[in-house]
Structures are given as structure tokens and as C-alpha cells.
Short mmCIF file of C-alpha atoms and ligand atoms in Angstrom, two decimals:
data_model
loop_
_atom_site.label_atom_id
_atom_site.label_comp_id
_atom_site.label_asym_id
_atom_site.label_seq_id
_atom_site.Cartn_x
_atom_site.Cartn_y
_atom_site.Cartn_z
CA MET A 1312 0.00 0.00 0.00
CA ASP A 1313 1.39 3.39 -0.94
CA THR A 1314 1.04 5.56 2.08
CA GLY A 1315 4.17 7.59 1.48
CA GLY A 1316 4.89 11.09 2.64
CA ALA A 1317 2.86 12.61 -0.17
CA ALA A 1318 -0.33 10.96 1.06
CA LEU A 1319 -2.95 13.35 2.31
CA GLY A 1320 -3.66 13.02 5.98
CA GLY A 1321 -5.62 14.45 8.82
CA ARG A 1322 -6.83 14.03 12.34
CA VAL A 1323 -10.07 12.25 13.13
CA VAL A 1324 -12.21 14.83 14.93
CA ARG A 1325 -15.37 12.79 15.36
CA VAL A 1326 -16.70 9.36 14.47
CA ASP A 1327 -20.31 9.18 13.36
CA ARG A 1328 -22.32 6.26 12.10
CA GLY A 1329 -21.06 5.63 8.57
CA ALA A 1330 -18.61 8.53 8.43
CA VAL A 1331 -15.75 10.25 10.18
CA LEU A 1332 -14.95 13.94 10.34
CA VAL A 1333 -11.31 14.59 9.52
CA LEU A 1334 -9.41 17.81 9.96
CA PRO A 1335 -6.92 17.91 7.08
CA GLY A 1336 -3.41 18.09 8.49
CA ASP A 1337 -2.06 20.21 5.68
CA ALA A 1338 -4.83 22.79 5.80
CA PRO A 1339 -3.32 26.31 5.72
CA ALA A 1340 -5.55 27.40 8.57
CA VAL A 1341 -7.84 25.37 10.78
CA GLU A 1342 -10.68 24.78 8.34
CA GLU A 1343 -13.92 22.92 8.53
CA PRO A 1344 -13.33 19.21 8.95
CA VAL A 1345 -14.18 17.09 5.92
CA ARG A 1346 -16.73 14.29 6.09
CA VAL A 1347 -15.25 11.00 4.93
CA PRO A 1348 -17.67 8.09 4.45
CA LEU A 1349 -16.96 4.69 6.01
CA HIS A 1350 -17.86 1.57 4.10
CA GLY A 1351 -19.08 -1.87 5.12
CA GLU A 1352 -18.44 -2.52 8.77
CA GLY A 1353 -16.51 0.72 9.01
CA LEU A 1354 -13.18 -0.96 9.69
CA VAL A 1355 -9.93 0.62 8.49
CA PRO A 1356 -6.46 -0.97 8.42
CA LEU A 1357 -4.15 0.18 11.16
CA LEU A 1358 -0.61 0.62 9.82
CA ASP A 1359 2.38 -0.66 11.73
CA ALA A 1360 5.55 1.36 12.25
CA ASP A 1361 6.81 0.31 8.78
CA GLY A 1362 3.60 1.45 7.10
CA VAL A 1363 2.39 -2.12 6.59
CA PRO A 1364 -1.38 -2.47 7.03
CA GLY A 1365 -2.36 -4.72 9.93
CA GLU A 1366 -5.63 -5.42 11.66
CA ALA A 1367 -8.70 -3.51 10.43
CA VAL A 1368 -10.17 -1.52 13.31
CA PRO A 1369 -12.89 1.07 13.86
CA PRO A 1370 -11.40 4.58 13.60
CA ALA A 1371 -11.23 6.53 16.86
CA VAL A 1372 -11.20 10.21 17.71
CA GLY A 1373 -7.64 11.45 17.57
CA ASP A 1374 -6.52 8.93 14.96
CA ASP A 1375 -4.07 10.08 12.29
CA ALA A 1376 -5.87 9.25 9.08
CA VAL A 1377 -4.36 8.57 5.67
CA LEU A 1378 -6.76 9.92 3.07
CA GLY A 1379 -7.10 8.96 -0.55
CA ALA A 1380 -9.42 10.01 -3.34
CA GLY A 1381 -12.27 7.85 -4.57
CA PRO A 1382 -13.18 7.49 -8.27
CA ASP A 1383 -15.37 10.58 -7.99
CA GLY A 1384 -12.61 12.54 -6.31
CA ALA A 1385 -14.31 12.39 -2.92
CA PRO A 1386 -12.01 11.70 0.03
CA THR A 1387 -11.74 8.13 1.32
CA LEU A 1388 -10.22 6.80 4.52
CA VAL A 1389 -7.36 4.56 3.39
CA ALA A 1390 -5.64 3.69 6.65
CA LEU A 1391 -4.83 4.82 10.17
CA ARG A 1392 -1.28 5.59 11.22
CA PRO A 1393 0.08 3.71 14.26
CA ARG A 1394 -1.40 4.90 17.55
CA ARG A 1395 1.23 6.17 19.94
CA ALA A 1396 -1.08 6.11 22.96
CA ALA A 1397 -4.74 5.28 23.31
CA VAL A 1398 -7.36 5.46 26.03
CA VAL A 1399 -9.11 2.11 25.85
CA ARG A 1400 -12.04 0.75 27.74
CA ASP A 1401 -13.58 -2.67 27.89
CA GLY A 1402 -16.09 -3.24 25.10
CA ALA A 1403 -19.70 -2.72 26.06
CA ASP A 1404 -20.90 -6.22 25.32
CA ARG A 1405 -19.65 -9.79 25.35
CA THR A 1406 -18.67 -9.91 21.71
CA SER A 1407 -17.22 -6.49 21.12
CA ARG A 1408 -13.56 -5.79 21.48
CA ALA A 1409 -12.05 -3.09 23.62
CA GLN A 1410 -13.18 0.37 22.59
CA VAL A 1411 -10.71 3.15 21.86
CA LEU A 1412 -12.01 6.35 23.45
CA ALA A 1413 -9.18 8.56 22.21
CA ALA A 1414 -6.03 7.92 20.19
CA ASN A 1415 -2.66 9.67 20.07
CA VAL A 1416 -3.01 11.54 23.34
CA ASP A 1417 -0.23 13.00 25.46
CA VAL A 1418 -2.16 13.74 28.64
CA VAL A 1419 -5.28 12.20 30.16
CA LEU A 1420 -7.07 14.68 32.39
CA VAL A 1421 -8.99 12.69 35.00
CA VAL A 1422 -11.75 15.17 35.84
CA GLU A 1423 -13.58 14.78 39.14
CA HIS A 1424 -15.80 17.25 41.00
CA LEU A 1425 -15.08 18.53 44.50
CA ASP A 1426 -18.81 19.08 45.02
CA PRO A 1427 -20.41 16.59 45.51
CA ASP A 1428 -17.45 14.94 47.26
CA PRO A 1429 -14.94 13.29 44.94
CA SER A 1430 -15.14 9.50 44.71
CA PRO A 1431 -11.74 7.92 45.48
CA GLY A 1432 -12.69 4.64 43.78
CA ARG A 1433 -13.67 6.40 40.59
CA VAL A 1434 -10.44 8.41 40.55
CA GLU A 1435 -8.47 5.16 40.99
CA ARG A 1436 -10.43 3.48 38.20
CA LEU A 1437 -9.90 6.37 35.79
CA LEU A 1438 -6.24 6.64 36.76
CA THR A 1439 -5.81 2.97 35.85
CA LEU A 1440 -7.45 3.68 32.49
CA ALA A 1441 -5.10 6.66 32.09
CA TRP A 1442 -1.91 4.78 33.06
CA ARG A 1443 -2.81 2.02 30.65
CA SER A 1444 -3.05 4.51 27.78
CA GLY A 1445 0.64 5.31 27.86
CA ALA A 1446 -0.14 9.02 28.17
CA THR A 1447 0.50 11.09 31.32
CA PRO A 1448 -2.37 11.12 33.81
CA VAL A 1449 -3.23 14.40 35.53
CA VAL A 1450 -6.10 14.76 37.99
CA VAL A 1451 -8.24 17.91 37.75
CA LEU A 1452 -10.61 18.54 40.65
CA THR A 1453 -13.33 20.92 39.52
CA LYS A 1454 -15.77 23.31 41.23
CA ALA A 1455 -13.25 24.45 43.84
CA ASP A 1456 -15.46 27.54 44.33
CA LEU A 1457 -18.17 25.36 45.88
CA VAL A 1458 -16.15 23.97 48.80
CA PRO A 1459 -14.48 25.70 51.77
CA ASP A 1460 -11.15 23.83 51.63
CA PRO A 1461 -10.31 22.72 48.07
CA GLU A 1462 -6.59 22.34 48.81
CA GLY A 1463 -7.26 20.07 51.79
CA MET A 1464 -9.46 17.92 49.57
CA ALA A 1465 -6.82 17.96 46.83
CA ASP A 1466 -4.28 16.66 49.36
CA GLU A 1467 -6.56 13.72 50.14
CA VAL A 1468 -6.76 12.92 46.44
CA ARG A 1469 -2.97 13.33 46.10
CA ALA A 1470 -2.55 10.55 48.65
CA LEU A 1471 -4.30 8.12 46.32
CA ALA A 1472 -3.15 9.52 42.97
CA ILE A 1473 0.44 8.36 43.33
CA GLY A 1474 2.69 9.65 40.57
CA ALA A 1475 0.09 11.99 39.08
CA ASP A 1476 -0.22 15.76 39.49
CA VAL A 1477 -3.46 16.87 41.12
CA HIS A 1478 -4.90 20.35 40.52
CA ALA A 1479 -7.94 21.93 42.14
CA VAL A 1480 -9.59 24.37 39.74
CA SER A 1481 -12.62 26.56 39.43
CA VAL A 1482 -13.68 27.70 36.01
CA THR A 1483 -16.35 29.91 37.57
CA ALA A 1484 -13.82 31.76 39.73
CA GLY A 1485 -11.01 31.38 37.21
CA THR A 1486 -8.65 29.82 39.75
CA GLY A 1487 -6.12 27.01 39.48
CA LEU A 1488 -6.17 26.79 35.70
CA ASP A 1489 -2.59 27.90 34.96
CA PRO A 1490 -0.93 24.51 35.62
CA VAL A 1491 -3.52 22.88 33.36
CA ARG A 1492 -2.98 25.51 30.65
CA ALA A 1493 0.74 24.80 30.86
CA LEU A 1494 0.05 21.31 29.50
CA LEU A 1495 -1.23 22.72 26.21
CA GLY A 1496 1.94 22.87 24.11
CA PRO A 1497 1.72 22.99 20.31
CA GLY A 1498 1.15 19.52 18.86
CA ARG A 1499 0.02 18.10 22.18
CA THR A 1500 -3.29 16.34 22.66
CA LEU A 1501 -5.20 16.21 25.93
CA VAL A 1502 -8.31 14.16 26.59
CA VAL A 1503 -10.75 14.71 29.45
CA VAL A 1504 -12.39 11.71 31.12
CA GLY A 1505 -14.73 11.69 34.09
CA PRO A 1506 -18.32 11.39 35.22
CA SER A 1507 -21.16 13.35 33.70
CA GLY A 1508 -21.54 16.77 35.26
CA ALA A 1509 -17.93 16.92 36.48
CA GLY A 1510 -17.32 19.97 34.31
CA LYS A 1511 -15.30 18.43 31.48
CA SER A 1512 -16.84 20.53 28.71
CA THR A 1513 -16.71 23.63 30.92
CA LEU A 1514 -13.00 22.97 31.38
CA VAL A 1515 -12.51 22.39 27.64
CA ASN A 1516 -14.19 25.73 26.92
CA ALA A 1517 -12.07 27.52 29.51
CA LEU A 1518 -8.87 26.07 28.04
CA ALA A 1519 -10.03 26.83 24.49
CA GLY A 1520 -11.03 30.35 25.48
CA ALA A 1521 -14.29 29.91 23.57
CA GLU A 1522 -17.62 28.15 23.87
CA VAL A 1523 -16.69 25.22 21.69
CA MET A 1524 -18.68 22.61 23.61
CA ALA A 1525 -22.19 22.83 25.04
CA THR A 1526 -22.27 22.53 28.83
CA GLY A 1527 -24.98 21.28 31.15
CA GLU A 1528 -27.33 23.01 33.50
CA ARG A 1529 -26.36 22.79 37.10
CA ARG A 1530 -28.84 20.66 38.98
CA SER A 1531 -29.42 21.00 42.69
CA ASP A 1532 -28.20 17.44 43.33
CA GLY A 1533 -25.00 18.29 41.48
CA ARG A 1534 -25.37 15.37 39.08
CA GLY A 1535 -25.01 15.74 35.37
CA ARG A 1536 -27.35 14.67 32.62
CA HIS A 1537 -25.01 13.60 29.87
CA THR A 1538 -24.83 16.89 28.03
CA THR A 1539 -21.96 15.76 25.80
CA VAL A 1540 -22.96 12.78 23.69
CA HIS A 1541 -20.05 12.54 21.23
CA ARG A 1542 -16.38 12.25 21.71
CA GLU A 1543 -14.92 15.20 19.87
CA LEU A 1544 -11.52 16.67 19.16
CA VAL A 1545 -11.22 20.44 19.45
CA PRO A 1546 -8.17 22.06 17.80
CA LEU A 1547 -6.93 25.07 19.77
CA PRO A 1548 -5.45 28.18 18.15
CA GLY A 1549 -2.09 27.54 19.87
CA GLY A 1550 -1.69 24.16 18.15
CA ALA A 1551 -2.80 21.87 20.96
CA CYS A 1552 -5.85 19.63 20.73
CA LEU A 1553 -8.44 18.82 23.37
CA ILE A 1554 -10.69 15.78 23.21
CA ASP A 1555 -13.98 16.11 25.08
CA THR A 1556 -15.83 12.92 25.98
CA PRO A 1557 -19.28 12.12 27.35
CA GLY A 1558 -19.52 11.26 31.03
CA LEU A 1559 -18.32 7.74 31.71
CA ARG A 1560 -20.75 5.54 33.60
CA GLY A 1561 -18.83 2.79 35.37
CA VAL A 1562 -16.18 2.47 32.69
CA GLY A 1563 -14.92 -1.10 32.31
CA LEU A 1564 -11.21 -1.70 32.57
CA VAL A 1565 -9.13 -3.53 30.06
CA ALA A 1566 -6.87 -5.86 32.00
CA ASP A 1567 -3.39 -4.49 32.46
CA ALA A 1568 -1.33 -5.51 35.47
CA ALA A 1569 1.23 -2.75 34.89
CA ALA A 1570 -1.45 -0.05 34.85
CA LEU A 1571 -2.96 -1.44 38.04
CA ASP A 1572 0.49 -1.49 39.66
CA ALA A 1573 1.05 2.13 38.58
CA THR A 1574 -2.23 3.27 40.14
CA PHE A 1575 -1.66 1.17 43.25
CA ALA A 1576 2.09 1.66 43.51
CA ASP A 1577 1.82 1.53 47.32
CA VAL A 1578 0.06 -1.87 47.28
CA ALA A 1579 2.45 -3.17 44.61
CA GLU A 1580 5.46 -2.16 46.67
CA LEU A 1581 4.11 -3.75 49.84
CA ALA A 1582 3.24 -6.91 47.89
CA GLY A 1583 6.94 -7.33 47.16
CA ASP A 1584 7.44 -8.04 50.86
CA CYS A 1585 4.72 -10.68 51.16
CA ARG A 1586 6.04 -14.13 52.07
CA PHE A 1587 4.41 -15.76 49.05
CA ALA A 1588 5.04 -14.42 45.57
CA ASP A 1589 1.44 -15.19 44.54
CA CYS A 1590 -0.03 -13.73 47.75
CA GLU A 1591 -3.58 -12.47 47.23
CA HIS A 1592 -3.48 -10.46 50.45
CA ARG A 1593 -6.50 -12.18 51.97
CA THR A 1594 -5.56 -14.50 54.80
CA GLU A 1595 -2.05 -15.57 53.88
CA PRO A 1596 0.55 -15.62 56.66
CA GLY A 1597 3.39 -13.12 56.23
CA CYS A 1598 1.27 -10.80 54.08
CA ALA A 1599 2.87 -7.35 54.11
CA VAL A 1600 -0.23 -5.72 52.62
CA LEU A 1601 -2.54 -6.98 55.38
CA ALA A 1602 0.08 -5.97 57.94
CA ALA A 1603 0.09 -2.43 56.52
CA VAL A 1604 -3.71 -2.26 56.79
CA GLU A 1605 -3.44 -3.59 60.32
CA ASP A 1606 -0.95 -0.94 61.45
CA GLY A 1607 -2.79 1.84 59.59
CA THR A 1608 -0.19 2.68 56.95
CA LEU A 1609 -2.46 1.44 54.14
CA PRO A 1610 -6.11 2.52 54.26
CA ALA A 1611 -8.46 -0.49 54.18
CA ARG A 1612 -10.47 1.37 51.54
CA ARG A 1613 -7.43 1.40 49.31
CA LEU A 1614 -6.99 -2.37 49.55
CA ASP A 1615 -10.71 -2.89 48.85
CA SER A 1616 -10.47 -0.67 45.80
CA TRP A 1617 -7.38 -2.53 44.55
CA ARG A 1618 -9.20 -5.85 45.07
CA ARG A 1619 -12.22 -4.71 43.13
CA LEU A 1620 -10.21 -3.48 40.15
CA ALA A 1621 -7.82 -6.46 40.19
CA ARG A 1622 -10.77 -8.87 40.20
CA GLU A 1623 -12.42 -7.00 37.36
CA ALA A 1624 -9.21 -6.94 35.33
CA ALA A 1625 -8.72 -10.68 35.86
CA TYR A 1626 -12.30 -11.37 34.76
CA GLN A 1627 -11.87 -9.17 31.71
CA GLU A 1628 -8.65 -10.95 30.80
CA ARG A 1629 -10.32 -14.39 30.96
CA ARG A 1630 -13.19 -13.05 28.91
CA SER A 1631 -10.97 -11.57 26.22
CA ASP A 1632 -8.98 -14.83 26.11
CA ALA A 1633 -12.28 -16.63 25.51
CA ALA A 1634 -13.27 -14.10 22.85
CA LEU A 1635 -9.89 -14.52 21.14
CA ALA A 1636 -10.26 -18.29 21.17
CA ALA A 1637 -13.76 -18.00 19.68
CA ALA A 1638 -12.51 -15.62 16.99
CA GLU A 1639 -9.70 -18.02 16.15
CA ARG A 1640 -12.15 -20.97 15.85
CA ASN A 1641 -14.30 -18.81 13.61
CA ARG A 1642 -11.33 -17.87 11.45
CA VAL A 1643 -10.28 -21.50 11.06
CA ARG A 1644 -13.86 -22.50 10.22
CA ARG A 1645 -14.16 -19.78 7.59
CA ALA A 1646 -10.80 -20.71 6.09
CA THR A 1647 -11.89 -24.35 5.92
CA VAL A 1648 -15.16 -23.44 4.22
CA ALA A 1649 -13.28 -21.26 1.74
CA TYR A 1650 -10.83 -24.08 1.05
CA HIS A 1651 -13.65 -26.55 0.32
CA ARG A 1652 -15.32 -24.08 -2.01
CA PHE A 1653 -12.00 -23.60 -3.76
CA GLN A 1654 -11.56 -27.39 -4.14
CA GLN A 1655 -15.05 -27.70 -5.54
CA GLY A 1656 -14.29 -24.97 -8.07
CA ARG A 1657 -16.87 -22.66 -6.57
CA PRO A 1658 -16.17 -18.96 -6.02
CA VAL A 1659 -14.42 -18.28 -2.72
CA ARG A 1660 -16.21 -15.65 -0.69
N1 LIG B 1053 -19.62 26.28 40.42
C1 LIG B 1053 -19.00 25.72 39.40
N2 LIG B 1053 -19.71 25.03 38.49
C2 LIG B 1053 -19.06 24.44 37.47
C3 LIG B 1053 -17.66 24.52 37.32
N3 LIG B 1053 -17.31 23.81 36.23
C4 LIG B 1053 -18.45 23.33 35.71
N4 LIG B 1053 -19.51 23.72 36.45
C5 LIG B 1053 -20.92 23.42 36.19
O1 LIG B 1053 -21.14 22.03 36.18
C6 LIG B 1053 -22.18 21.70 35.26
C7 LIG B 1053 -21.76 20.57 34.36
O2 LIG B 1053 -20.71 21.02 33.55
P1 LIG B 1053 -20.33 20.33 32.16
O3 LIG B 1053 -19.08 20.99 31.70
O4 LIG B 1053 -21.47 20.32 31.23
O5 LIG B 1053 -20.03 18.83 32.64
P2 LIG B 1053 -19.50 17.62 31.76
O6 LIG B 1053 -18.48 16.92 32.58
O7 LIG B 1053 -19.07 18.07 30.43
O8 LIG B 1053 -20.79 16.68 31.65
P3 LIG B 1053 -21.20 15.65 30.49
O9 LIG B 1053 -21.05 16.34 29.18
O10 LIG B 1053 -22.61 15.28 30.80
O11 LIG B 1053 -20.27 14.47 30.62
C8 LIG B 1053 -22.49 22.99 34.51
O12 LIG B 1053 -23.65 23.56 35.03
C9 LIG B 1053 -21.30 23.87 34.79
O13 LIG B 1053 -21.62 25.23 34.78
C10 LIG B 1053 -16.92 25.27 38.31
O14 LIG B 1053 -15.71 25.38 38.29
N5 LIG B 1053 -17.64 25.82 39.33
MG1 LIG B 1054 -19.67 17.58 28.57
ZN1 LIG B 1055 0.08 -10.27 50.65
#
């Protein structure tokens, strides 16, 4: 496949049913994105580092697209360049594969509100998602104007967000945004993830300096109503890109032991001192993790949260192994059918 330097390319801004919106990379100014139709199942080959097409996948927001021209001159999506980092969640149903929420990102902003109280478990879950992506996780605690001691609350979150910066911000009061703005270098891509109503689109607008995304009404119970319904990439005048996403309801994790260990670096370190290498930190003698809970150095909540996510990741891994095995059986069956048709001189489909 000729996907040389001369090939036209662009960034996938949005994925709709049957089409993607692509912002041409070589546009003189930031123009309107072009609508490029998707055909069949909407799968596009993902190129490897050598430009060789590999598995066909659904395009994701943030993908670097290689564009060609159809017979009528209309743009077609030829391939996707290799993804350098991707935020991936477990597929929604039993058959579907993991879903790419955002591709080619540099920073994952884990957005959580200070009012109502932040949920430690949700922050840990989203941090695991963020660590797995390969991008840098940063926690943004919103609505600092609504609580008396945002910094005290931020310190509590810092204790569980090991290795990630944590910023308390208020868009309403215009406070705390500078360290987040500092992440917006030219060519960098940031994606916001978090629950509905956390203020992701409000933050995107503040960073963009314009009302690029619609934001929700504030309800008295502080909960959102899924104002944003599409994942969407917003190019900023300074050359950075922001990807806004709809609120995540109980996002499923894709199994990744390293990401879990990054989020729970404290548990992982303690586990190194357990007597048994395969210690599950339940009832085993010589368990350093249980000892730390016992003497108060590790919050019991933290161990519970680790357990929940580790169990889920293990389940997901078994499930994806089963799905892979089923896909392989299917592939072999199809190949066998094709071979028989070939032997019988019938057209191979
Ligand atoms: N007081 C206050 N309200 C805020 C702040 N940031 C966002 N809000 C309000 O929170 C509500 C939800 O904000 P959105 O930006 O729509 O939330 P979202 O995370 O994009 O929600 P979804 O699109 O549903 O996922 C809106 O009413 C915002 O005005 C803030 O810093 N302070
Ligand atoms: Mg929104
Ligand atoms: Zn142990």
C-alpha cells in the first residue's frame, strides 16, 4: 500500500455512524473538517511502524488518518497511522472488542468534582485507564469555588493519585487553571475523562477560550445529565488539541497488570514483601499488605479498591482470552469453508 509522505492526511475529529470527520493536516488554517464516508463494517487498516497495514479496526477520535481520493474525487479513509497512545475501555458487550475512546493523546485529564465529594474509587479506576493509555495522567478537581477547603481535599486525592499531578480548579472563579494551561503545548493532545456533570466541557471551553462545547445546567443534586454525547476533538489556536468525551458511567477496565500497579504503587510495593510471591493479600501468613492495613499505613479502603479493580481486570482478561479463542475458531472454520469451495471450483467468498 502506498502511504508515502505525499499521502494526504488528517486528524479524526469525530466518528459518526457511517462517516468520520477529519481535519486535514495540511490545511493552511484550521478549516472545517471534511466528512469522509466509512464503508461496510466501518473498519480501516491500522498501519504498523513500517507502514504495513495490519488489523482492520474502527477509527477513533484522535486517529491520524491517511486519506485517498475515490473514483469521484471524494475523500476516502485509506488507513490509520500507528497509535502512539490510546485510552481504551472494555467493550460494552460480550462480543465487542475493547473500545478506543481517544487515540494519540499525550495527557489524560482525569476530571472529578469537588462538590459533591470526589469519589476515590472512581479516581483510581480512571487513573488505571489513564496509566494504561501510555499518556501522562493528571487529575483535575473541579468546582473548587463550591467547597471551603479545596486544597485540603486535593491533598486527600494526592494521597491516592500516586505519581500523578493533582490540581484543584474553578472555572467559575477562574482559579487554578494555569498549571492545566501549561500542559497545552503545540502539537500536544489532551483528553478529558470523568463522570457526567464533572465539568469536562466547561474545562474544555475555559482552556479553548471559547464556547466550543455545550455545557450542562447545574442541577441541585449536582449530578449531570449527559450533556456531551459525542467524543470530539477540538483544535486550539495555539496548536494543541483537546478531546472532550461524554460522562463515563462505570467504565470497564481492560486488563493491564502494569497499569494497576502504577495506580496502586503503594500496594504493589508492599506486595513485594509478602512471604508468598502469589499472595492475594486475603488470609495468607506473612502478608505485608494486610500488615500495613493492620498498622494503619495502608487505608483499608485502598486495599478494597485494589481488590475490586484487580478482580475485574482478571475477569476481563479471561473473557478476552475466551473471545480470542472464539474468533480463532471462527477464522479457522471460515478458512476451511473457503478451502472446500475452492476445491469444488466454486467462487471463494
Ligand atoms: N460552580 C462551578 N460550576 C461548574 C464549574 N465547572 C463546571 N460547572 C458546572 O457544572 C455543570 C456541568 O458542567 P459540564 O461541563 O457540562 O459537565 P460535563 O463533565 O461536560 O458533563 P457531560 O457532558 O454530561 O459528561 C455545569 O452547570 C457547569 O456550569 C466550576 O468550576 N464551578
Ligand atoms: Mg460535557
Ligand atoms: Zn500479601
